[in-house]
Short mmCIF file of C-alpha atoms and ligand atoms in Angstrom, two decimals:
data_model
loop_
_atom_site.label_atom_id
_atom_site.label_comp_id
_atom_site.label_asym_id
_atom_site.label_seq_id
_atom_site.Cartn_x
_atom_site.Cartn_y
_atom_site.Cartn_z
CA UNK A 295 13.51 -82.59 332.94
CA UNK A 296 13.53 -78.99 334.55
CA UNK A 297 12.36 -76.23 331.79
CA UNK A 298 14.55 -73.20 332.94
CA UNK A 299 13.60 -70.43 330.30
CA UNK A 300 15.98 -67.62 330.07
CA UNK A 301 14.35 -63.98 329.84
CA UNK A 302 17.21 -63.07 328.00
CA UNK A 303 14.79 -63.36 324.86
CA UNK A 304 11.67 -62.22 326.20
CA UNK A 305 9.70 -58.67 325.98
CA UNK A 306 11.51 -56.50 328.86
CA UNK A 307 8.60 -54.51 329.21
CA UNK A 308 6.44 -57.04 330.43
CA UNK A 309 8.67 -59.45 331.94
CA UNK A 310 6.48 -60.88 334.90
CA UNK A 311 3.85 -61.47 332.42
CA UNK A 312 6.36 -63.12 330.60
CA UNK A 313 7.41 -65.11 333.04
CA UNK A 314 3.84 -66.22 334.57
CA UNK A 315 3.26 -67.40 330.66
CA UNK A 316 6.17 -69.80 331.05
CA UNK A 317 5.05 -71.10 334.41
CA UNK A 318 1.54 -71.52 333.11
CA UNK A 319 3.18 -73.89 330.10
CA UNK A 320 5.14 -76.26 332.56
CA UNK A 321 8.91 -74.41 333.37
CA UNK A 322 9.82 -74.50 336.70
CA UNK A 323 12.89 -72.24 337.11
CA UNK A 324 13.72 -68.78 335.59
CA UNK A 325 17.35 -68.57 334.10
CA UNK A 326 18.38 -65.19 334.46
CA UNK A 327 21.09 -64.01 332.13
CA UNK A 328 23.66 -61.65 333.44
CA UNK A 329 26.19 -59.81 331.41
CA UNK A 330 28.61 -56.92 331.30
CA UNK A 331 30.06 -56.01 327.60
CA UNK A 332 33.61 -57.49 329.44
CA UNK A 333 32.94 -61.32 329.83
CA UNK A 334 31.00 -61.44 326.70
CA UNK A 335 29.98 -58.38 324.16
CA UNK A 336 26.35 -57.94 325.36
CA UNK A 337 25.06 -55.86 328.19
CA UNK A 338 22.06 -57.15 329.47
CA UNK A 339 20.67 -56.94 333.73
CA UNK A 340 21.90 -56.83 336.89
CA UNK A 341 20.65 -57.06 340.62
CA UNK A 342 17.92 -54.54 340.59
CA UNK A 343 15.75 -56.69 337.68
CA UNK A 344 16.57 -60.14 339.79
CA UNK A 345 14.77 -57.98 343.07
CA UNK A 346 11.77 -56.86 340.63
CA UNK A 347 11.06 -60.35 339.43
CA UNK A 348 11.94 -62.12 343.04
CA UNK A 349 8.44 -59.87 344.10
CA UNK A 350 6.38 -61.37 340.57
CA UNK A 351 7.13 -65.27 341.37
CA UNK A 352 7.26 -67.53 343.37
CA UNK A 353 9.94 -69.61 340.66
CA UNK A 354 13.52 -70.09 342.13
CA UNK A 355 15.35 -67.56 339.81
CA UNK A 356 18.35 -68.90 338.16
CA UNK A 357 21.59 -66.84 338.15
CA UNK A 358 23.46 -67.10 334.93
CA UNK A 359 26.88 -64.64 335.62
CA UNK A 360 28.48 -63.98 332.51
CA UNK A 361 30.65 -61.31 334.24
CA UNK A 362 34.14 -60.32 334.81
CA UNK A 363 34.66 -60.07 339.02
CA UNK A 364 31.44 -62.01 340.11
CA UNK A 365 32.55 -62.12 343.94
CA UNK A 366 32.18 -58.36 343.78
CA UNK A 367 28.11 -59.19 343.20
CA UNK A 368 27.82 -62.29 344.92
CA UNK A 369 25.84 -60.65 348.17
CA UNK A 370 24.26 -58.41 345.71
CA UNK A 371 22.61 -61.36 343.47
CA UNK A 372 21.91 -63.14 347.10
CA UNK A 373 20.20 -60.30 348.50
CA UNK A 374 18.34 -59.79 345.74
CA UNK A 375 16.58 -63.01 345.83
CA UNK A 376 18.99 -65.61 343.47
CA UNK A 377 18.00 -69.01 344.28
CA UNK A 378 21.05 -70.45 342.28
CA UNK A 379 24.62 -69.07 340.85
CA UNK A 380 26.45 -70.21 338.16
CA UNK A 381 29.64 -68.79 337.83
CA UNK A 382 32.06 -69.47 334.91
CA UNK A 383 35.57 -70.66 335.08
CA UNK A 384 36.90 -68.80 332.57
CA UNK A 385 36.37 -65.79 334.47
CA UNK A 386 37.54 -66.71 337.99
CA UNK A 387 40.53 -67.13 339.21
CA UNK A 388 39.71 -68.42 342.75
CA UNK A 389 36.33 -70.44 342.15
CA UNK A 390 36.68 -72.07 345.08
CA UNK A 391 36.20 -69.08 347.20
CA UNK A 392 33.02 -68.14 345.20
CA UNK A 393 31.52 -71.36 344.94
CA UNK A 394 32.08 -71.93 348.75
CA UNK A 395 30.13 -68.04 349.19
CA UNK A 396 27.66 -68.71 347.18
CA UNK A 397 26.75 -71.66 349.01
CA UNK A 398 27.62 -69.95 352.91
CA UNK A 399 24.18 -67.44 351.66
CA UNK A 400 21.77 -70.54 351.41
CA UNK A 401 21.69 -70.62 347.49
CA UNK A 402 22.74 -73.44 345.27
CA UNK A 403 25.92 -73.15 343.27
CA UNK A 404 26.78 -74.47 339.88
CA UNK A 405 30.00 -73.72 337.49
CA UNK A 406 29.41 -72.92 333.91
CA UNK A 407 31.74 -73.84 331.30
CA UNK A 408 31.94 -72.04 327.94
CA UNK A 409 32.24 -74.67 324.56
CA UNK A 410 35.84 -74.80 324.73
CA UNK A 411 36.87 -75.14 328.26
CA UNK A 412 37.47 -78.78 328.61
CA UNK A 413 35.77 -81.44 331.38
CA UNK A 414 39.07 -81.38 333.24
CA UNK A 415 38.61 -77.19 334.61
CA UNK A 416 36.34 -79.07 337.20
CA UNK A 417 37.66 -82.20 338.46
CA UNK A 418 38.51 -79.91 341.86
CA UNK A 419 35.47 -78.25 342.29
CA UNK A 420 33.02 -80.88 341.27
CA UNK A 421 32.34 -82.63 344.75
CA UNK A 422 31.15 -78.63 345.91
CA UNK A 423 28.65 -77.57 343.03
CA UNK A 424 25.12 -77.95 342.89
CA UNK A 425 25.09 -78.02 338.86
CA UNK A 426 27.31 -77.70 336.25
CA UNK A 427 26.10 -75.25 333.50
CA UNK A 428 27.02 -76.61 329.89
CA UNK A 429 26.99 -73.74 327.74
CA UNK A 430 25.85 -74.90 324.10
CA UNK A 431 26.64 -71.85 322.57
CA UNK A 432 29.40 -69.31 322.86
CA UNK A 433 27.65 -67.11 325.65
CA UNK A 434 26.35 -63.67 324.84
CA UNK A 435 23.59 -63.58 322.45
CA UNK A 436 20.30 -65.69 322.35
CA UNK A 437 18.97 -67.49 319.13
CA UNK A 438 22.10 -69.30 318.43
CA UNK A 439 22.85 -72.55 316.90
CA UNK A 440 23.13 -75.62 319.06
CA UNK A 441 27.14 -76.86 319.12
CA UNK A 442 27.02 -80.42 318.19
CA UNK A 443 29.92 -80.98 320.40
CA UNK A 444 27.99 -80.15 323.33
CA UNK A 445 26.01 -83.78 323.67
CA UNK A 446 28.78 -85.67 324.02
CA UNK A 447 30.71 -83.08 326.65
CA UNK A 448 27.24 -83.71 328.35
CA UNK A 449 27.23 -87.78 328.19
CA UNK A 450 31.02 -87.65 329.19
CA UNK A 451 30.34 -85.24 332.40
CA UNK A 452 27.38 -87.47 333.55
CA UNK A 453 29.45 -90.27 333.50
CA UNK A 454 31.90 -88.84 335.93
CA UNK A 455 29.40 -87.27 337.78
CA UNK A 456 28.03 -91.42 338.86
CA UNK A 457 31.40 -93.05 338.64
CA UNK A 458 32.84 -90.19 341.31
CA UNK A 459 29.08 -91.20 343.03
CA UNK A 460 28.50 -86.85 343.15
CA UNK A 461 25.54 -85.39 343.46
CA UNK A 462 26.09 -82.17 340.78
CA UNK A 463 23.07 -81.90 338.16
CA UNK A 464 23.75 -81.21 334.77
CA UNK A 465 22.56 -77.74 333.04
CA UNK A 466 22.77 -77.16 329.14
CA UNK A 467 21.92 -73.83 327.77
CA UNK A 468 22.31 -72.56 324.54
CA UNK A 469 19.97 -73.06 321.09
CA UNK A 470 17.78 -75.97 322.50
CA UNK A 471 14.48 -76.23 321.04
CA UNK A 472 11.76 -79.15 320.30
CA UNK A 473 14.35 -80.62 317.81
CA UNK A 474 17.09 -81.05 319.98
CA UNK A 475 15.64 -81.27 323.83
CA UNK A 476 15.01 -85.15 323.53
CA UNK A 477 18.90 -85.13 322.76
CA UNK A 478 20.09 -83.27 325.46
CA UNK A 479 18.13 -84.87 327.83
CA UNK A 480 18.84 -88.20 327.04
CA UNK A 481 22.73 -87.66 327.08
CA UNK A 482 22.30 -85.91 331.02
CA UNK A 483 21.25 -82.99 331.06
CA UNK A 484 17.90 -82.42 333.74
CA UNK A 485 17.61 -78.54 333.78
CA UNK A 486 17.39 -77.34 330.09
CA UNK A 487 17.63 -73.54 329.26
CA UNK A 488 15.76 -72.58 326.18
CA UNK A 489 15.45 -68.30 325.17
CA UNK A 490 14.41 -68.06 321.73
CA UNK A 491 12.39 -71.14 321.76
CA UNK A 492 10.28 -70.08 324.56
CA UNK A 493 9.73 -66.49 324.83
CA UNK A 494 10.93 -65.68 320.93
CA UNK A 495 7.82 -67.77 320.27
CA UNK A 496 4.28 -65.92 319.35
CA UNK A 497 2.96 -67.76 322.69
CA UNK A 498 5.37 -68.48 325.48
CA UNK A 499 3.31 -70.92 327.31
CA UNK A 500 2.61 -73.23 324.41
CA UNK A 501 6.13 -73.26 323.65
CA UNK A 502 7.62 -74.26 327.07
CA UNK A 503 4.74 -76.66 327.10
CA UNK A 504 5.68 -78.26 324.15
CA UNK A 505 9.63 -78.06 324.78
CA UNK A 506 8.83 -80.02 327.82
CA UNK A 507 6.98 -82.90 326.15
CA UNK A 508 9.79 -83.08 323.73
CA UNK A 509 12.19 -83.45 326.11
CA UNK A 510 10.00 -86.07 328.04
CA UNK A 511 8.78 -87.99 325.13
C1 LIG B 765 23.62 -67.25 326.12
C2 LIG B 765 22.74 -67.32 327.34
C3 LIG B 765 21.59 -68.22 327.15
C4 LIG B 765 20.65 -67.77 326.08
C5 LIG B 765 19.80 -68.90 325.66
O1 LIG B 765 24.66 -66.40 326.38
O2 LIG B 765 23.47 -67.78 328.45
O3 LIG B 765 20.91 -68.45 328.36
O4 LIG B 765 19.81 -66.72 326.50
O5 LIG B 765 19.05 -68.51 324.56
P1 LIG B 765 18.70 -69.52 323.38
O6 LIG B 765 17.93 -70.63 323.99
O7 LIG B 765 17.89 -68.67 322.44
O8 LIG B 765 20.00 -69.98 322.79
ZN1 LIG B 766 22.33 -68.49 330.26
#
């Protein structure tokens, strides 16, 4: 299991501090979360935070786009530093294009998929990703409740994943903490996103350390 902790919930004002707390506890990616009041209702950051944070670690940095017109950004995110894209369905019409972009810069490409889209938006595009993102929560807001429904969208999409013999990894985000990790892990999942139950937590580091030996337990 990959700890990917989203900065979404963490204190803005010292975000590579932050973020050097979370590597210290065990996560190896940062999951940046991206949004534009269109997509979703929240406004949070864009390229110029994803250059600021490429200089503070050495972590690949995580692109979550929850935005209307991603291609527009694509060489934006790449330029400033994005290890990996996730793009959502919902929001573009010609994936394809984007996916195949993302991947022309170098970076690794994964399609996110909001509760309600169904398995079936990515039988095309599955053979091309890097990850598929499972969003566990209607996207927008940290500190939200697990969806249930989620684990066994998870178990059904790993099957495919081996009987189709693909290589895609499986990415949940949205209201995991130590309750739930073992859960989410067990039905698939090997990069888990966790916000409020990392940096919402008095001390970051313990709390990624002890999401991870949840998850691994
Ligand atoms: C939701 C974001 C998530 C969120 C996770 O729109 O994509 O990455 O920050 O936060 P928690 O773990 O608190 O649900
Ligand atoms: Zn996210």
């Amino acid at each position: 299991m990959i700890l990917a902790p989203s900065i979404l919930s963490a204190d803005f004002g010292r975000l590579a501090e932050q973020v050097a707390l979370a590597e210290r506890g065990g996560a190896t990616v940062v999951h940046v979360d991206v949004m534009d009041g269109h997509f979703v209702p929240n406004i949070t950051i864009g390229p110029p935070v994803v250059k600021a944070l490429r200089k503070v670690t050495s972590l690949p940095l995580d692109c979550h786009l929850m935005i209307e017109n991603a291609e527009r950004y694509l060489d934006a995110f790449a330029d400033a530093g994005a290890s990996w894209i996730s793009l959502h369905v919902e929001a573009l019409p010609h994936l394809q294009r984007a996916v195949a972009h993302v991947r022309s810069r170098g970076l690794q490409a994964g399609v996110a998929l909001n509760p309600s889209t169904p398995l079936g938006a990515l039988d095309e595009i599955l053979p091309e990703l890097d990850y598929v993102l499972v969003m566990s929560v209607n996207p927008g807001f940290s500190g939200q409740g697990f969806l249930p429904g989620s684990l066994g969208k998870v178990e059904r999409l790993a099957g495919e994943i081996r009987r189709r013999g693909l290589a895609a990894r499986i990415e949940v985000d949205g209201g995991i903490d130590e309750t739930n990790v073992r859960a989410v892990v067990d039905a698939g999942a090997s990069v888990v996103v966790a916000g409020n139950a990392v940096f919402g937590q008095a001390d970051p580091e313990a709390a990624a350390r002890r999401l991870l030996q949840a998850g691994r337990s």
